[in-house]
mmCIF file of C-alpha atoms in Angstrom:
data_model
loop_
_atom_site.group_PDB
_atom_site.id
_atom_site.type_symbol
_atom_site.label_atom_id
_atom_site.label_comp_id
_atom_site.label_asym_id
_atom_site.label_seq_id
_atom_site.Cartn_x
_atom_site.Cartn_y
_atom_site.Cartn_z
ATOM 1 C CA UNK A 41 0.000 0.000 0.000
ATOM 2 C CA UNK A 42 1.218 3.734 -0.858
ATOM 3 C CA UNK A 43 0.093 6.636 1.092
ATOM 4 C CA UNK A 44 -0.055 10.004 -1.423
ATOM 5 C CA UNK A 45 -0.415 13.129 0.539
ATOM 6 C CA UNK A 46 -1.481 16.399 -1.139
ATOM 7 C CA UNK A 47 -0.474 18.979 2.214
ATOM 8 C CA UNK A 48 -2.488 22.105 1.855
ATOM 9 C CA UNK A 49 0.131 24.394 1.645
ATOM 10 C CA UNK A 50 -2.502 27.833 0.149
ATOM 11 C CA UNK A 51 -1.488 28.239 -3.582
ATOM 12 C CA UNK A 52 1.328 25.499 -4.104
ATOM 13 C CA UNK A 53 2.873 22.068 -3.958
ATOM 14 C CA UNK A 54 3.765 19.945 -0.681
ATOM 15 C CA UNK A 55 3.464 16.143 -1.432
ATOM 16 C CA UNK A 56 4.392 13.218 0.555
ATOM 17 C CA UNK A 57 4.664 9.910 -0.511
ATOM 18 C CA UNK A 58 5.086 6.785 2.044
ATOM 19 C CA UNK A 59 5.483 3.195 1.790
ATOM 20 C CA UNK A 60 6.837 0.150 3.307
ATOM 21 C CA UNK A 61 9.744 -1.946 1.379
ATOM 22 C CA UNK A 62 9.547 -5.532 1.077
ATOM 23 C CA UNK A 63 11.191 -5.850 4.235
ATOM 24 C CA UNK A 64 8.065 -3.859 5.986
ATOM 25 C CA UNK A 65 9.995 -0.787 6.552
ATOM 26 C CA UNK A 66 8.384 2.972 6.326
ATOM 27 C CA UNK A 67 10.027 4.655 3.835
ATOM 28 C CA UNK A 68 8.868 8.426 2.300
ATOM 29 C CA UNK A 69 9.706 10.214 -0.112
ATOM 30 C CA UNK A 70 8.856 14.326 -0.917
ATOM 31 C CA UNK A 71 7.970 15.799 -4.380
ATOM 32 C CA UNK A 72 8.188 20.327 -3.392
ATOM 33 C CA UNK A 73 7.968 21.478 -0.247
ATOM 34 C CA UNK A 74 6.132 24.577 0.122
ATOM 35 C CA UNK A 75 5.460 27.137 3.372
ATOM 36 C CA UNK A 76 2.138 28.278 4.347
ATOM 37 C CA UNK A 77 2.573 31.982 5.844
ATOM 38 C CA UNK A 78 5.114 31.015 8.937
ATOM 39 C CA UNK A 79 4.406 26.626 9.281
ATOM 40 C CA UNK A 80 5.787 24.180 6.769
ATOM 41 C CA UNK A 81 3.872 21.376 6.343
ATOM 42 C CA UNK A 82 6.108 19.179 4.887
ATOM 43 C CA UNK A 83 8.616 19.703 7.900
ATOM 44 C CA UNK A 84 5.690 19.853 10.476
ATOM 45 C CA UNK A 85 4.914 15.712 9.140
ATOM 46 C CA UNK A 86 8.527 14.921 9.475
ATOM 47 C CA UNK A 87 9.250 15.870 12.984
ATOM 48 C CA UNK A 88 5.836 14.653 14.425
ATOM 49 C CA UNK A 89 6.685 10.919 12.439
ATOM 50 C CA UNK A 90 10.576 11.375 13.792
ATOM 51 C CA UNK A 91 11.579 10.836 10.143
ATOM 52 C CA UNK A 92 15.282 10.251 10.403
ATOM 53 C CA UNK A 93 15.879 9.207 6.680
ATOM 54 C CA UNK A 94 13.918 10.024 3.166
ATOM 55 C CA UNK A 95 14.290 8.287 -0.040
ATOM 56 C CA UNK A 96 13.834 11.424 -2.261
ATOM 57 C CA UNK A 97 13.297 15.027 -2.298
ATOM 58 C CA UNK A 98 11.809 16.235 -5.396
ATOM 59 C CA UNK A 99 12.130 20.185 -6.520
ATOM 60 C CA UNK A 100 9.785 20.407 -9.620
ATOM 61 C CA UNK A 101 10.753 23.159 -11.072
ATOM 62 C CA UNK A 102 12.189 26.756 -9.229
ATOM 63 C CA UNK A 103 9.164 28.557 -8.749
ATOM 64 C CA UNK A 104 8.444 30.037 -5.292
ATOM 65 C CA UNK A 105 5.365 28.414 -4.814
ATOM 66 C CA UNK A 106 7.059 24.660 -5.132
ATOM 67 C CA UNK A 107 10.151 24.674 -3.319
ATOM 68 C CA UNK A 108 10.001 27.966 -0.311
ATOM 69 C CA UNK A 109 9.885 25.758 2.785
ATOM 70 C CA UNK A 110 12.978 23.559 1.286
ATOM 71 C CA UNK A 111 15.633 25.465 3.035
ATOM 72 C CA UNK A 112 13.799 25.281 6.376
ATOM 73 C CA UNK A 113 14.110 21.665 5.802
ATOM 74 C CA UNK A 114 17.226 21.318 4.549
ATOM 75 C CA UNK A 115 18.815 22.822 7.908
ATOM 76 C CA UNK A 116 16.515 20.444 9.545
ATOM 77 C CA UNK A 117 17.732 17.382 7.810
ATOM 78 C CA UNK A 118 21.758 18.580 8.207
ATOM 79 C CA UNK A 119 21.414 20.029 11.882
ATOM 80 C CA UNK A 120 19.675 16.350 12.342
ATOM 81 C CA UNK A 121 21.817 14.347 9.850
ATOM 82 C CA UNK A 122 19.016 13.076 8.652
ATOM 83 C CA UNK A 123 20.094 10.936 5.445
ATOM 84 C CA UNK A 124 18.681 12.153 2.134
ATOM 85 C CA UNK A 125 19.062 9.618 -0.415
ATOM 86 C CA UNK A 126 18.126 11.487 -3.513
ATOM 87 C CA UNK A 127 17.743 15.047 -4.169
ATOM 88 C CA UNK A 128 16.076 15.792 -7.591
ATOM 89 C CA UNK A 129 16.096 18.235 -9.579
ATOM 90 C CA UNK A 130 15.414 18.990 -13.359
ATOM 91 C CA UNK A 131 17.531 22.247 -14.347
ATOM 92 C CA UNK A 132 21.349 20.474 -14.813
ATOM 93 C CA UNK A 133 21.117 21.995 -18.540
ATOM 94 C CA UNK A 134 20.551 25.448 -16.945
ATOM 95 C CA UNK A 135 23.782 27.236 -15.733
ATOM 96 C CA UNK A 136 23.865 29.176 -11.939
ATOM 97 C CA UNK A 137 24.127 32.301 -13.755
ATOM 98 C CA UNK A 138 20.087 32.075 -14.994
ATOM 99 C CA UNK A 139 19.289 31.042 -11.950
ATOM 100 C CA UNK A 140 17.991 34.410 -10.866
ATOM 101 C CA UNK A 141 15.552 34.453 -13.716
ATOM 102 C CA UNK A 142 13.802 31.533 -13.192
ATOM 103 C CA UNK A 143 11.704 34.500 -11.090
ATOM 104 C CA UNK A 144 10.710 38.104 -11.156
ATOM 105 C CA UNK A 145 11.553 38.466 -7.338
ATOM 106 C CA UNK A 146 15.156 38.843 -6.596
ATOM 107 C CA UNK A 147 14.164 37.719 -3.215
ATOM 108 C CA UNK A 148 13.034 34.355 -4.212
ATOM 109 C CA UNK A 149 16.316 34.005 -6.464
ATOM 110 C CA UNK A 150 18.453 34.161 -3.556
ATOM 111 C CA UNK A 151 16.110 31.688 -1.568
ATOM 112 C CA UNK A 152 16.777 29.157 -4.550
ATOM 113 C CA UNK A 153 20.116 29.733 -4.029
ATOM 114 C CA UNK A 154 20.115 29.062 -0.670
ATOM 115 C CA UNK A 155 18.638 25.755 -1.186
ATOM 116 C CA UNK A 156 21.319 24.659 -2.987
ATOM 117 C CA UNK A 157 23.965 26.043 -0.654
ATOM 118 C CA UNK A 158 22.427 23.761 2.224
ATOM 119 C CA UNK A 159 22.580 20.720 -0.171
ATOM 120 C CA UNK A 160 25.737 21.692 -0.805
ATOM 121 C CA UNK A 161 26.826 21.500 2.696
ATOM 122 C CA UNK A 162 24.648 18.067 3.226
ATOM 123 C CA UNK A 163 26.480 16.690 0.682
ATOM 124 C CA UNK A 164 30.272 17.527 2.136
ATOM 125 C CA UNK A 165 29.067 15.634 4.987
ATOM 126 C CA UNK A 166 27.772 12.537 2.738
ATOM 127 C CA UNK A 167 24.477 13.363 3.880
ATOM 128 C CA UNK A 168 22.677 13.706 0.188
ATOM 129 C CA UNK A 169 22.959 12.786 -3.007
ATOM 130 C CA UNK A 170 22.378 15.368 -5.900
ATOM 131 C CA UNK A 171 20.440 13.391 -9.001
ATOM 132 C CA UNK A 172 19.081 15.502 -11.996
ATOM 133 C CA UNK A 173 16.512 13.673 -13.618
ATOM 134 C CA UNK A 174 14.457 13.747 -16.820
ATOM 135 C CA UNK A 175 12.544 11.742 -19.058
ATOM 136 C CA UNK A 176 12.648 8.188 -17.960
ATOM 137 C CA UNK A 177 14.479 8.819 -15.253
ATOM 138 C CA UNK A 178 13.598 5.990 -12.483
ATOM 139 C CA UNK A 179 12.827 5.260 -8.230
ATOM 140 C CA UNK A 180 11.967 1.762 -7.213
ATOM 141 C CA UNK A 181 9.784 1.748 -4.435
ATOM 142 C CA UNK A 182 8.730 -1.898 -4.220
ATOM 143 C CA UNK A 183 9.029 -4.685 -6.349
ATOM 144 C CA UNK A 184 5.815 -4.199 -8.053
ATOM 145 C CA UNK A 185 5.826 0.102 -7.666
ATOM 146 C CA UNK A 186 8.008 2.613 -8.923
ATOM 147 C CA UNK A 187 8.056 6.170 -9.378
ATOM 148 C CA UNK A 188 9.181 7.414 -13.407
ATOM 149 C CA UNK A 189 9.624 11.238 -14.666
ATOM 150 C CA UNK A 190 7.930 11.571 -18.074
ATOM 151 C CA UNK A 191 9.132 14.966 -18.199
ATOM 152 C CA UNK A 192 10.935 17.039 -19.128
ATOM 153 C CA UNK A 193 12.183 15.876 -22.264
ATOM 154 C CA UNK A 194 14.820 17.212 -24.144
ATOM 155 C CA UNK A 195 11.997 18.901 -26.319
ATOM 156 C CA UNK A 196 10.849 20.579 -23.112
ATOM 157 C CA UNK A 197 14.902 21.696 -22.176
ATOM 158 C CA UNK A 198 15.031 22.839 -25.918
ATOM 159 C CA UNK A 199 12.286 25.017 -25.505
ATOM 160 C CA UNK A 200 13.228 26.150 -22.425
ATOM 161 C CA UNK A 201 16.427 27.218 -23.573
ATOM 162 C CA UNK A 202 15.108 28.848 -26.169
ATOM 163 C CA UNK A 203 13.733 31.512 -24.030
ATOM 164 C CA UNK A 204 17.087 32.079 -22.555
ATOM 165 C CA UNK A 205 18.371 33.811 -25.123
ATOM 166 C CA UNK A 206 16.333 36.576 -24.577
ATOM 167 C CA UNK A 207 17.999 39.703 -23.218
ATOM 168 C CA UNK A 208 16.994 38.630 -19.123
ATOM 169 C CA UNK A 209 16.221 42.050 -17.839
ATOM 170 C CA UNK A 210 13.795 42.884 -20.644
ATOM 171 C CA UNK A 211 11.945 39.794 -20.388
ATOM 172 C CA UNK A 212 11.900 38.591 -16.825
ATOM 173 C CA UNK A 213 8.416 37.819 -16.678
ATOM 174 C CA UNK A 214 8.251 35.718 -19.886
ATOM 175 C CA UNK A 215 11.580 34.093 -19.096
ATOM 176 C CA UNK A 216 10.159 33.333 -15.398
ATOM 177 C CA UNK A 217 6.677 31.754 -16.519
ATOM 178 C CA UNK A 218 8.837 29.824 -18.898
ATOM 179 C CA UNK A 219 10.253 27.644 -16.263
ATOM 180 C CA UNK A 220 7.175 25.224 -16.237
ATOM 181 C CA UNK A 221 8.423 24.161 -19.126
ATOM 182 C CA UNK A 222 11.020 22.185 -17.052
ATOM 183 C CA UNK A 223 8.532 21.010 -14.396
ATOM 184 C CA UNK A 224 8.180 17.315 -13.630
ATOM 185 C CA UNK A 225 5.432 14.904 -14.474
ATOM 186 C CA UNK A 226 5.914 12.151 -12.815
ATOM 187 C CA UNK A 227 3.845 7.923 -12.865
ATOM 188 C CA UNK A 228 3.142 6.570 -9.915
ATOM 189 C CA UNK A 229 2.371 2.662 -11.070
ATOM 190 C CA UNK A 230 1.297 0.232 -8.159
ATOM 191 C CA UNK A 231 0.686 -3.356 -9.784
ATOM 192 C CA UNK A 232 -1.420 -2.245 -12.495
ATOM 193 C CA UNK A 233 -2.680 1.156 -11.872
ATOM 194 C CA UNK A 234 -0.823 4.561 -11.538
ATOM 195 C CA UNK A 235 -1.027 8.232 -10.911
ATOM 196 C CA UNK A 236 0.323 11.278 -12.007
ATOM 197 C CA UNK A 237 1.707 13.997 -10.348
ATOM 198 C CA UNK A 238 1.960 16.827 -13.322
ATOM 199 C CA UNK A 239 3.269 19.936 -11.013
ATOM 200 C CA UNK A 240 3.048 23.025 -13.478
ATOM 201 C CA UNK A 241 3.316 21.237 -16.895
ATOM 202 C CA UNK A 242 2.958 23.178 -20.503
ATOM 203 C CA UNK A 243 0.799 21.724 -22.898
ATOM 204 C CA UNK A 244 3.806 20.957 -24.884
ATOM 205 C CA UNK A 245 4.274 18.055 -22.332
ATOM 206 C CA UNK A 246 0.627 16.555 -22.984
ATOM 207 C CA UNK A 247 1.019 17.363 -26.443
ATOM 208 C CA UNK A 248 4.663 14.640 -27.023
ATOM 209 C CA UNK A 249 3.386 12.054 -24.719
ATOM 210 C CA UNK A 250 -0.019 11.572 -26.001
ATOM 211 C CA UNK A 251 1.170 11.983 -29.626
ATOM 212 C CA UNK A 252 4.389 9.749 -28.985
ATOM 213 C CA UNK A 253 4.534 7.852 -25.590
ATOM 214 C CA UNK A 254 0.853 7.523 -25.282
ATOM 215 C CA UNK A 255 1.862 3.801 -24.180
ATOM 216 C CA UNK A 256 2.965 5.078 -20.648
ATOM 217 C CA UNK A 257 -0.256 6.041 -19.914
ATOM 218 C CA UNK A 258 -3.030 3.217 -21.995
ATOM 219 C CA UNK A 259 -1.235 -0.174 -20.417
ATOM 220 C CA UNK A 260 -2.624 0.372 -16.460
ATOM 221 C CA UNK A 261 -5.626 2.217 -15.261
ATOM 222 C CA UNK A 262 -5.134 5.988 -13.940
ATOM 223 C CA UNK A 263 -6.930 6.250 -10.131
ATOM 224 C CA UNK A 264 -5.512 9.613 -9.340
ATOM 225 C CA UNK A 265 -4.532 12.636 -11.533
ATOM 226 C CA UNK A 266 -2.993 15.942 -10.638
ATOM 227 C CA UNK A 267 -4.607 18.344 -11.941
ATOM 228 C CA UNK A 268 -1.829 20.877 -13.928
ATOM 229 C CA UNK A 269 -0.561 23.932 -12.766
ATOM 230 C CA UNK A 270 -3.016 24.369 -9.765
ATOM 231 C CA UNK A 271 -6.403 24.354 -12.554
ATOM 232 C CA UNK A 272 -5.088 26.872 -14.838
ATOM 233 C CA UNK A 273 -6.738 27.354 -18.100
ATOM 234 C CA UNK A 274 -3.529 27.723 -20.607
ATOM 235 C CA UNK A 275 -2.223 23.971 -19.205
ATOM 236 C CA UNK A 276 -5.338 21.922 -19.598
ATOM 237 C CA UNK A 277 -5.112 20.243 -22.982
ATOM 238 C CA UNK A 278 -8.233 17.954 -22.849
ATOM 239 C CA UNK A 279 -7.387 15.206 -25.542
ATOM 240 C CA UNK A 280 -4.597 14.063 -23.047
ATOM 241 C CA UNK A 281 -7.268 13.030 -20.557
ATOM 242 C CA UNK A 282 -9.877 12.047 -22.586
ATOM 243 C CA UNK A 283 -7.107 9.139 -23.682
ATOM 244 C CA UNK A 284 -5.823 8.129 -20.726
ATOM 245 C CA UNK A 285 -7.433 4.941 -19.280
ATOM 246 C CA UNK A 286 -8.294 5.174 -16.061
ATOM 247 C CA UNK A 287 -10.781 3.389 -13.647
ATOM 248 C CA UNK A 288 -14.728 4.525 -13.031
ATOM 249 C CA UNK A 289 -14.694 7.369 -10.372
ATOM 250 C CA UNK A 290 -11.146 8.274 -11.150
ATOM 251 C CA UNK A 291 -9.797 10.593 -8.842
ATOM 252 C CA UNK A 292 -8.404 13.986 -9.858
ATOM 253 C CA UNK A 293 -6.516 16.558 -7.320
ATOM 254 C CA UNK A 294 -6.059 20.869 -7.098
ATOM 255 C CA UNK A 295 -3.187 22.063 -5.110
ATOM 256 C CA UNK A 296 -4.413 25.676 -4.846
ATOM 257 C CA UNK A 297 -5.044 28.577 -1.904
ATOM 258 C CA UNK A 298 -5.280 32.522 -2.344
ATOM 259 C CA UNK A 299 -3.282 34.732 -4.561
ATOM 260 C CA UNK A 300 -3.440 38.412 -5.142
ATOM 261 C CA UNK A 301 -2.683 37.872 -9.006
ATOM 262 C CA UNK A 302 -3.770 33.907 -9.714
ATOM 263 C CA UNK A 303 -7.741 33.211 -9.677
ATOM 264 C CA UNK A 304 -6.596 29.286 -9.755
ATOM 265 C CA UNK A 305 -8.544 26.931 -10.171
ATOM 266 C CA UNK A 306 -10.441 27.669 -13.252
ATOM 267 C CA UNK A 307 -14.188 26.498 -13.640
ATOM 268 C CA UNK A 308 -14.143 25.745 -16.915
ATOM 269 C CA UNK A 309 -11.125 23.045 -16.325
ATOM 270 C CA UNK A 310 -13.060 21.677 -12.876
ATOM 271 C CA UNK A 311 -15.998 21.188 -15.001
ATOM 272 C CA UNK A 312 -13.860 19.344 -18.058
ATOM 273 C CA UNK A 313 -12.556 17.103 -15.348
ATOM 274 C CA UNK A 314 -16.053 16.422 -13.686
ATOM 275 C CA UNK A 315 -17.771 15.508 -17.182
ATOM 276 C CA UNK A 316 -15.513 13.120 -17.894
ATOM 277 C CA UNK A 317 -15.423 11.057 -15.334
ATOM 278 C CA UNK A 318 -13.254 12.178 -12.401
ATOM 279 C CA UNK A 319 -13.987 13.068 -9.040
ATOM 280 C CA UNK A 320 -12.811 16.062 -7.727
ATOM 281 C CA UNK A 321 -11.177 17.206 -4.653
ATOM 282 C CA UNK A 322 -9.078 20.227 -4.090
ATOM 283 C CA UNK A 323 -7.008 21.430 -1.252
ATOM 284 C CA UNK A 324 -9.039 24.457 -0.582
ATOM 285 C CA UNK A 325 -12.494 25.401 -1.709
ATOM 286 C CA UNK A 326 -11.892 29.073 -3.934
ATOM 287 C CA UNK A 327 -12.639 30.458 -7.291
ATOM 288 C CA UNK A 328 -13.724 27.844 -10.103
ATOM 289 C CA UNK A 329 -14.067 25.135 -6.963
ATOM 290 C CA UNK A 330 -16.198 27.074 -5.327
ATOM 291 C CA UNK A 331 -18.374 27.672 -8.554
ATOM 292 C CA UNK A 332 -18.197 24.567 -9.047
ATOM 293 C CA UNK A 333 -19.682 22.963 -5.620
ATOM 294 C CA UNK A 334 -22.442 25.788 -5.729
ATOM 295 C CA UNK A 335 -23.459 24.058 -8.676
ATOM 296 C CA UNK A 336 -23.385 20.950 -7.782
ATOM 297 C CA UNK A 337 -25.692 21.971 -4.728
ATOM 298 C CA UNK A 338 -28.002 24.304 -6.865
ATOM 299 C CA UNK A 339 -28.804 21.063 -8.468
ATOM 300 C CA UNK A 340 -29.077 18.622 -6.045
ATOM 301 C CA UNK A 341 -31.738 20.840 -4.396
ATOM 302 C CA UNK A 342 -33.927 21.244 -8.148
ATOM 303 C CA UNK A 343 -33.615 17.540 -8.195
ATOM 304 C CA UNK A 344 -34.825 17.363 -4.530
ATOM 305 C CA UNK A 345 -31.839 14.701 -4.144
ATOM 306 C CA UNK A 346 -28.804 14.474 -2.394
ATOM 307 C CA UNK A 347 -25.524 15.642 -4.260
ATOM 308 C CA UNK A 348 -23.542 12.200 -5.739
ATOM 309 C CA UNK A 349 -20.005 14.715 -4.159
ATOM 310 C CA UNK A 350 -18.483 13.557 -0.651
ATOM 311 C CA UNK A 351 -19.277 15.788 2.351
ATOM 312 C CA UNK A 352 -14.901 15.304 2.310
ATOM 313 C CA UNK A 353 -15.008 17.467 -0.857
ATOM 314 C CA UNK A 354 -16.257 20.797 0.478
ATOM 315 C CA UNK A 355 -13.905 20.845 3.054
ATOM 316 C CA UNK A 356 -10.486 22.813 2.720
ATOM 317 C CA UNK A 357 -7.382 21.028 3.970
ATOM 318 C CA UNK A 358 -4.615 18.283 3.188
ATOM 319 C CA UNK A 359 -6.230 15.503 0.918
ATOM 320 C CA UNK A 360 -4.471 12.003 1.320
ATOM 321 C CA UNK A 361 -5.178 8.868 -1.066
ATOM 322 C CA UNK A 362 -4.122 5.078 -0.539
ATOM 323 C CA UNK A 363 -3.302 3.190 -3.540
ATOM 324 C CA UNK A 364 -2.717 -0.705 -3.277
#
């Protein structure tokens, strides 16, 4: 059995994966970490379980709202040499120097940086190992799960790059939204289903894999899907999930919270996901969600029936999913 956590974390990413190995042992692994105002989730969960080794840490892509409770953690895990196996990461092709770019805010640049000066420092002391991944890249979990990046590709890097050569302080904001380009979308498979964890990816992502590895996703059945980029409109590219197989009732997930400038999740995407066939949940219950469950209720009360949605889904807070 695998435990998939989706932290609520406001507008952003915390997940937490755990397991047991053949030999029965907890194991967990991390994909962003993310603070809420002044708590950290992710950290919060590890010193309440007395986690004092993880199998992975996964940074997604270096955007704020993925990866600003990592250094928190990070001087956590060294002041506690607490062993981090693997600590991913998908910008190798990118050099330090564009590093500040992957965001508008200078501020955040020099938390990014920070980050990797404390896994720096964890690895001197053989506490961590660095591992840039993309496409294919592989964890084992059990004998019968593992976890695989789909992305990014080197079309996605290419692209990516691409953008670079614009003149940086001209173009921050375009180079800065770029960066989802490099975000990871990672398959979950347990025996024969799976589920996807699809961070902030572009379009361009859905586009390769269901025009050239649609394979990965058609041989087991999907039971839970991320939904991209926190329910934006300009990632949803609907023949992707209308060609995935996946079982009745599917489940589909929005890491989201409040933002001055983002009005995530979008209706129209919550509704796409409802009509064909998934059930919904998101971390909190704002914008397009909140249309959405209004709806839903409007409905239920013209019908003079009671609404098909869990009570669970109109309730705000961490979402967690067992898949065996």
């Amino acid at each position: 059995m695998i435990k998939v956590t989706f932290k609520d974390v406001g507008q952003g990413d915390s997940i937490i994966i755990e397991w047991k190995n053949e030999k029965g042992e907890p194991k967990i692994g991390v994909i962003d970490c993310k603070k809420k105002g002044e708590s950290n989730p992710v950290l919060s969960h590890l010193k309440e379980n007395n986690i004092k080794e993880i199998d992975f840490l996964v940074l997604s892509h270096p955007h704020t709202d993925h990866y600003s409770g990592f250094s928190e953690l990070l001087k956590h895990t060294l002041k506690e040499e607490i062993k981090v196996h693997r600590f991913c990461y998908t910008f190798r092709d990118i050099d330090i120097e564009f590093y500040p770019y992957f965001e508008p805010n200078i501020t955040n640049s020099a938390n990014l940086l920070e980050v990797f000066e404390l896994a720096n420092a964890m690895y001197e002391k053989g506490l961590l190992e660095y591992i840039p991944i993309g496409f294919d890249y592989k964890i084992d979990l059990t004998p019968t799960s593992y976890l695989k990046c789909l992305s990014p590709s080197y079309l996605e890097v290419k692209e990516y790059l691409n953008v670079l050569k614009f003149e940086p302080e001209k173009n921050r904001m375009k180079r800065s939204g770029a960066a989802n380009l490099i975000s990871t979308l990672f398959k979950l498979r347990v025996d024969d289903k799976y589920i996807l964890f699809t961070s902030d990816v572009e379009k361009i992502t859905f586009e390769r894999i269901r025009d050239k590895n649609l394979g990965l996703l058609t041989d087991k059945e999907n039971v839970l899907s991320q939904i991209p980029h926190h329910g934006s409109i300009t990632n949803h590219e609907p023949i992707f999930w209308e060609k995935i197989s996946k079982v009745k009732n599917c489940e589909a997930i929005i890491s989201v919270g409040e933002h001055k400038s983002y009005d995530h999740p979008n209706y129209s995407v919550i509704e796409y996901f409802s009509k064909i066939g998934f059930m919904i949940n998101s971390t909190n219950i704002i914008n397009g969600m909140e249309e959405f469950l209004e709806k839903i209720k409007s409905k239920s009360l013209i019908l003079d029936s009671v609404s098909s949605v869990d009570e669970n889904y109109y309730v705000s807070g961490d979402k967690s999913f067992t898949i065996s």
